[in-house]
Short mmCIF file of C-alpha atoms in Angstrom, two decimals:
data_model
loop_
_atom_site.label_atom_id
_atom_site.label_comp_id
_atom_site.label_asym_id
_atom_site.label_seq_id
_atom_site.Cartn_x
_atom_site.Cartn_y
_atom_site.Cartn_z
CA MET M 1 129.16 -10.52 75.71
CA ASN M 2 127.26 -13.70 75.72
CA LEU M 3 124.06 -14.54 73.89
CA LEU M 4 121.82 -13.52 76.76
CA GLY M 5 123.35 -10.08 76.92
CA LYS M 6 122.80 -9.71 73.20
CA ILE M 7 119.20 -10.67 73.62
CA PHE M 8 118.74 -8.08 76.39
CA VAL M 9 120.38 -5.43 74.27
CA VAL M 10 118.07 -6.22 71.43
CA LEU M 11 115.06 -6.21 73.76
CA ILE M 12 116.08 -2.90 75.28
CA THR M 13 116.43 -1.43 71.79
CA VAL M 14 113.05 -2.74 70.79
CA MET M 15 111.43 -1.49 73.98
CA SER M 16 113.04 1.91 73.48
CA LEU M 17 111.58 2.12 70.04
CA VAL M 18 108.18 1.08 71.37
CA PHE M 19 108.20 3.69 74.13
CA MET M 20 109.37 6.34 71.72
CA THR M 21 106.50 5.45 69.43
CA LEU M 22 104.06 5.62 72.34
CA ALA M 23 105.42 9.02 73.36
CA LEU M 24 105.04 10.32 69.86
CA ALA M 25 101.52 8.95 69.77
CA VAL M 26 100.62 10.59 73.09
CA TYR M 27 102.04 13.89 71.90
CA ALA M 28 100.21 13.64 68.67
CA THR M 29 96.93 13.00 70.48
CA HIS M 30 97.33 15.82 72.97
CA LYS M 31 94.50 18.40 72.64
CA ASN M 32 93.70 21.93 73.87
CA TRP M 33 90.58 21.20 75.89
CA LYS M 34 89.87 24.89 76.65
CA GLY M 35 89.85 25.75 72.97
CA ILE M 36 87.70 22.78 72.35
CA SER M 37 85.33 23.87 75.13
CA ASP M 38 85.13 27.44 73.79
CA GLY M 39 84.44 26.05 70.33
CA LEU M 40 81.77 23.78 71.65
CA ASN M 41 80.17 26.70 73.56
CA THR M 42 80.18 28.76 70.41
CA GLN M 43 78.61 25.82 68.53
CA LEU M 44 76.06 25.45 71.35
CA THR M 45 75.12 29.13 71.09
CA GLN M 46 74.77 28.80 67.35
CA ALA M 47 72.79 25.61 67.80
CA ARG M 48 70.44 27.30 70.25
CA ALA M 49 69.99 30.22 67.89
CA GLU M 50 69.27 27.77 65.12
CA LEU M 51 66.97 25.90 67.46
CA ASP M 52 65.08 29.13 68.20
CA LEU M 53 64.80 29.74 64.49
CA LYS M 54 63.67 26.18 63.98
CA VAL M 55 61.13 26.55 66.78
CA THR M 56 59.91 29.78 65.26
CA ASP M 57 59.70 28.10 61.89
CA TYR M 58 58.06 25.13 63.53
CA ASN M 59 55.45 27.32 65.20
CA ARG M 60 54.89 29.18 61.95
CA LEU M 61 54.69 25.98 59.98
CA GLU M 62 52.44 24.45 62.64
CA SER M 63 50.09 27.43 62.42
CA GLN M 64 50.26 27.23 58.65
CA LEU M 65 49.71 23.50 58.84
CA LYS M 66 46.74 23.96 61.13
CA GLY M 67 45.31 26.48 58.63
CA GLU M 68 46.00 24.09 55.78
CA VAL M 69 44.53 21.22 57.80
CA GLU M 70 41.45 23.31 58.55
CA SER M 71 41.25 24.28 54.88
CA ALA M 72 41.82 20.66 53.91
CA GLN M 73 39.13 19.56 56.36
CA GLN M 74 36.75 22.13 54.89
CA GLN M 75 37.71 20.92 51.44
CA VAL M 76 37.16 17.35 52.65
CA ARG M 77 33.75 18.32 54.08
CA LYS M 78 32.93 20.05 50.78
CA LEU M 79 34.15 17.07 48.83
CA GLU M 80 32.15 14.80 51.13
CA SER M 81 29.06 16.88 50.44
CA GLU M 82 29.84 16.71 46.75
CA ARG M 83 30.47 12.97 47.10
CA VAL M 84 27.10 12.52 48.79
CA ALA M 85 25.49 14.64 46.08
CA LEU M 86 27.33 12.61 43.45
CA VAL M 87 26.27 9.39 45.15
CA ASP M 88 22.66 10.58 45.12
CA ARG M 89 23.06 11.72 41.55
CA ASN M 90 24.72 8.45 40.68
CA ALA M 91 21.80 6.62 42.26
CA GLY M 92 19.43 8.73 40.15
CA VAL M 93 21.55 8.15 37.07
CA GLN M 94 21.67 4.44 37.86
CA ALA M 95 17.88 4.43 38.19
CA GLU M 96 17.61 6.30 34.89
CA LEU M 97 20.12 3.87 33.40
CA ASP M 98 18.07 0.92 34.62
CA GLN M 99 14.96 2.57 33.22
CA LEU M 100 16.78 3.25 29.93
CA LYS M 101 17.97 -0.37 29.88
CA ALA M 102 14.40 -1.51 30.39
CA GLU M 103 13.20 0.92 27.74
CA ARG M 104 16.02 -0.22 25.45
CA GLY M 105 14.93 -3.81 25.98
CA GLU M 106 11.37 -2.83 25.14
CA ALA M 107 12.63 -0.78 22.20
CA THR M 108 14.75 -3.73 21.04
CA ALA M 109 11.73 -5.99 21.26
CA ALA M 110 9.66 -3.33 19.47
CA VAL M 111 12.37 -2.99 16.82
CA ALA M 112 12.46 -6.76 16.37
CA ALA M 113 8.68 -6.83 16.10
CA THR M 114 8.83 -3.87 13.72
CA GLN M 115 11.47 -5.61 11.62
CA GLN M 116 9.33 -8.74 11.49
CA ASN M 117 6.33 -6.60 10.60
CA ASN M 118 8.40 -4.73 8.01
CA GLN M 119 9.58 -8.04 6.55
CA ARG M 120 6.00 -9.26 6.44
CA LEU M 121 4.92 -5.98 4.86
CA ALA M 122 7.84 -6.19 2.42
CA ASP M 123 6.73 -9.70 1.48
CA GLU M 124 3.17 -8.48 1.13
CA VAL M 125 4.37 -5.51 -0.94
CA SER M 126 6.40 -7.87 -3.15
CA GLY M 127 3.32 -10.04 -3.55
CA LEU M 128 1.17 -6.98 -4.22
CA ARG M 129 3.70 -5.70 -6.74
CA ALA M 130 3.64 -9.07 -8.48
CA ASP M 131 -0.19 -8.98 -8.37
CA ILE M 132 -0.11 -5.41 -9.66
CA ARG M 133 2.20 -6.39 -12.50
CA THR M 134 -0.04 -9.37 -13.27
CA ASN M 135 -3.15 -7.18 -13.04
CA GLU M 136 -1.47 -4.49 -15.15
CA GLN M 137 -0.59 -7.10 -17.77
CA ALA M 138 -4.13 -8.46 -17.58
CA ARG M 139 -5.45 -4.89 -17.72
CA ASP M 140 -3.23 -4.12 -20.71
CA GLN M 141 -4.37 -7.31 -22.39
CA ALA M 142 -7.98 -6.52 -21.49
CA PHE M 143 -7.50 -2.95 -22.73
CA ALA M 144 -5.93 -4.22 -25.95
CA THR M 145 -8.75 -6.74 -26.28
CA THR M 146 -11.31 -4.03 -25.52
CA LEU M 147 -9.63 -1.67 -27.95
CA LYS M 148 -9.57 -4.34 -30.65
CA ALA M 149 -13.14 -5.30 -29.78
CA THR M 150 -14.10 -1.61 -29.95
CA GLU M 151 -12.36 -1.28 -33.29
CA ASP M 152 -14.00 -4.49 -34.47
CA LEU M 153 -17.31 -3.20 -33.12
CA HIS M 154 -16.87 0.09 -34.96
CA GLN M 155 -15.86 -1.79 -38.10
CA THR M 156 -18.75 -4.18 -37.63
CA LYS M 157 -21.09 -1.27 -36.94
CA GLY M 158 -19.76 0.46 -40.04
CA GLN M 159 -20.19 -2.75 -41.99
CA LEU M 160 -23.63 -3.19 -40.44
CA ASP M 161 -24.57 0.37 -41.36
CA THR M 162 -23.15 -0.24 -44.83
CA THR M 163 -24.97 -3.56 -45.01
CA ILE M 164 -28.21 -1.98 -43.78
CA GLU M 165 -27.82 0.78 -46.35
CA ARG M 166 -26.92 -1.77 -49.02
CA ASN M 167 -29.84 -3.92 -47.93
CA ARG M 168 -32.10 -0.90 -48.19
CA GLN M 169 -30.70 -0.16 -51.64
CA LEU M 170 -30.97 -3.82 -52.67
CA THR M 171 -34.49 -3.98 -51.26
CA SER M 172 -35.35 -0.91 -53.25
CA GLN M 173 -33.65 -2.40 -56.31
CA VAL M 174 -35.39 -5.75 -55.80
CA SER M 175 -38.70 -3.96 -55.43
CA GLY M 176 -38.02 -2.03 -58.61
CA MET M 177 -36.76 -5.12 -60.41
CA THR M 178 -39.79 -7.09 -59.22
CA SER M 179 -42.02 -4.39 -60.63
CA VAL M 180 -40.08 -4.44 -63.91
CA MET M 181 -40.18 -8.26 -64.06
CA ASP M 182 -43.91 -8.23 -63.34
CA ALA M 183 -44.33 -5.64 -66.05
CA ASN M 184 -42.35 -7.85 -68.47
CA GLY M 185 -44.18 -11.04 -67.52
CA LEU M 186 -41.26 -12.55 -65.58
CA ASP M 187 -41.67 -14.54 -62.41
CA PRO M 188 -39.49 -13.00 -59.61
CA ASN M 189 -39.04 -16.51 -58.14
CA THR M 190 -37.41 -17.87 -61.30
CA PRO M 191 -33.80 -19.10 -60.60
CA PRO M 192 -31.14 -16.82 -62.09
CA ASP M 193 -29.71 -19.69 -64.13
CA ALA M 194 -33.07 -20.06 -65.84
CA VAL M 195 -33.15 -16.41 -66.96
CA VAL M 196 -31.61 -15.72 -70.35
CA PRO M 197 -30.28 -12.18 -70.78
CA THR M 198 -31.96 -10.09 -73.45
CA VAL M 199 -29.44 -9.93 -76.29
CA ASP M 200 -29.61 -9.47 -80.04
CA GLY M 201 -26.99 -10.55 -82.57
CA LEU M 202 -26.24 -12.26 -85.87
CA VAL M 203 -25.28 -15.74 -87.02
CA SER M 204 -21.63 -15.45 -88.11
CA GLN M 205 -21.00 -19.08 -89.08
CA VAL M 206 -22.86 -22.39 -89.57
CA ARG M 207 -21.11 -25.78 -89.65
CA GLN M 208 -21.69 -29.46 -89.10
CA ALA M 209 -19.86 -31.43 -86.40
CA ALA M 210 -20.43 -35.00 -85.20
CA GLY M 211 -23.89 -35.12 -86.77
CA ALA M 212 -24.99 -31.85 -85.16
CA GLN M 213 -25.39 -28.42 -86.67
CA LEU M 214 -23.30 -25.80 -84.84
CA VAL M 215 -23.96 -22.09 -85.03
CA GLU M 216 -21.55 -19.29 -84.12
CA VAL M 217 -23.16 -16.00 -83.11
CA THR M 218 -21.75 -12.48 -82.62
CA ILE M 219 -22.73 -12.19 -78.95
CA GLY M 220 -20.84 -13.77 -76.04
CA ALA M 221 -20.04 -13.77 -72.35
CA ASP M 222 -19.60 -9.99 -72.25
CA ASP M 223 -23.25 -9.75 -73.33
CA GLY M 224 -24.37 -12.05 -70.49
CA LEU M 225 -24.56 -15.31 -72.37
CA LYS M 226 -23.36 -18.46 -70.65
CA GLN M 227 -23.36 -22.16 -71.29
CA GLY M 228 -26.89 -23.62 -71.23
CA ASN M 229 -28.67 -20.43 -72.38
CA THR M 230 -30.76 -20.59 -75.57
CA VAL M 231 -31.22 -18.07 -78.36
CA GLU M 232 -33.93 -17.94 -80.99
CA VAL M 233 -33.01 -17.62 -84.67
CA TYR M 234 -35.16 -15.72 -87.15
CA ARG M 235 -34.93 -14.09 -90.54
CA GLY M 236 -37.16 -11.11 -91.02
CA GLY M 237 -40.49 -12.20 -89.58
CA ARG M 238 -39.80 -15.91 -90.02
CA TYR M 239 -38.87 -18.08 -87.02
CA LEU M 240 -36.12 -20.57 -87.91
CA GLY M 241 -35.39 -22.43 -84.67
CA ARG M 242 -33.62 -22.55 -81.32
CA VAL M 243 -29.90 -22.79 -80.53
CA GLU M 244 -28.49 -24.02 -77.18
CA ILE M 245 -25.21 -22.28 -76.22
CA ILE M 246 -22.45 -24.82 -75.51
CA LYS M 247 -19.38 -22.54 -75.45
CA THR M 248 -18.82 -18.82 -74.89
CA SER M 249 -16.00 -16.31 -75.33
CA PRO M 250 -16.06 -12.57 -74.54
CA ASP M 251 -17.60 -11.56 -77.89
CA ARG M 252 -18.54 -14.87 -79.47
CA ALA M 253 -20.58 -17.94 -78.60
CA VAL M 254 -21.11 -21.36 -80.19
CA GLY M 255 -24.42 -23.17 -79.97
CA ARG M 256 -26.00 -26.39 -81.12
CA VAL M 257 -29.24 -26.29 -83.14
CA ASP M 258 -32.13 -27.92 -81.29
CA ARG M 259 -33.80 -29.90 -84.03
CA ARG M 260 -37.05 -30.10 -82.09
CA PHE M 261 -37.65 -26.44 -82.70
CA GLN M 262 -36.03 -26.11 -86.14
CA GLN M 263 -38.47 -24.69 -88.71
CA GLY M 264 -36.10 -23.63 -91.45
CA GLN M 265 -32.52 -23.70 -92.68
CA ILE M 266 -30.29 -21.44 -90.59
CA GLN M 267 -27.80 -19.35 -92.55
CA GLU M 268 -25.11 -16.79 -91.95
CA GLY M 269 -26.60 -13.35 -91.38
CA ASP M 270 -29.74 -14.62 -89.65
CA ARG M 271 -30.61 -12.74 -86.48
CA VAL M 272 -30.62 -14.24 -83.04
CA ALA M 273 -32.34 -13.08 -79.83
CA THR M 274 -32.94 -14.52 -76.37
CA ARG M 275 -36.08 -15.44 -74.54
CA LEU M 276 -37.10 -17.54 -71.54
CA LYS M 277 -35.86 -21.07 -71.65
CA ILE M 278 -38.68 -23.52 -72.51
CA ASN M 279 -38.33 -26.95 -70.91
#
């Protein structure tokens, strides 16, 4: 067997295998068309039954949908009415809001004006309080001054009443003293320094000093004697002379003998008395 024969043998073998494969494939794909047809009819019957059910459900759902649509439309109409009412109400509310905004603007302006007025009033109140404090201080000072003036007035009035009473007493005393002085031959217009008190005492000592005769007597300042007064010296009914007082102590006095009036020797134990000073 040559090469060509071998090739044909191989080709025949290959073609046999191919045809066998095709036969197996055809057998494998062979179907029972009657069974398939019966199955399809059964499926068709079931599908129609299901279709009838679906149609029934469709009709039911359509009726239900129509009812729901009608209800929804009624709800829509109701909502539309409510919307219109709400729109109208919103318009009214908007108008009220605009009015409130305008009123708020006016109120804000009024509040601002009120705040300014309050600030002005607060400033005025502060000023008034300061004035009140100043006036109260002035009033307190005036009251204190008035009170002191009243007290001073009462004291002055008391002093005036006392002075008037004292003046009345002094006037009465002066009147009485004037009468007494007139009765004793004294001039009421005589200066007090020129009046020698009426005293009576004794010469306690006589001595010489610097060419002058000094006399110490037993009466002094407590008896009313003072420097410059004069006393008259006498013994029994005899006048001896005049002594001018140059120094006084409470119960003693020293005088210098006035030689112009000396009419006798002055000794211890002589009596002395006062009289009006003779120039």
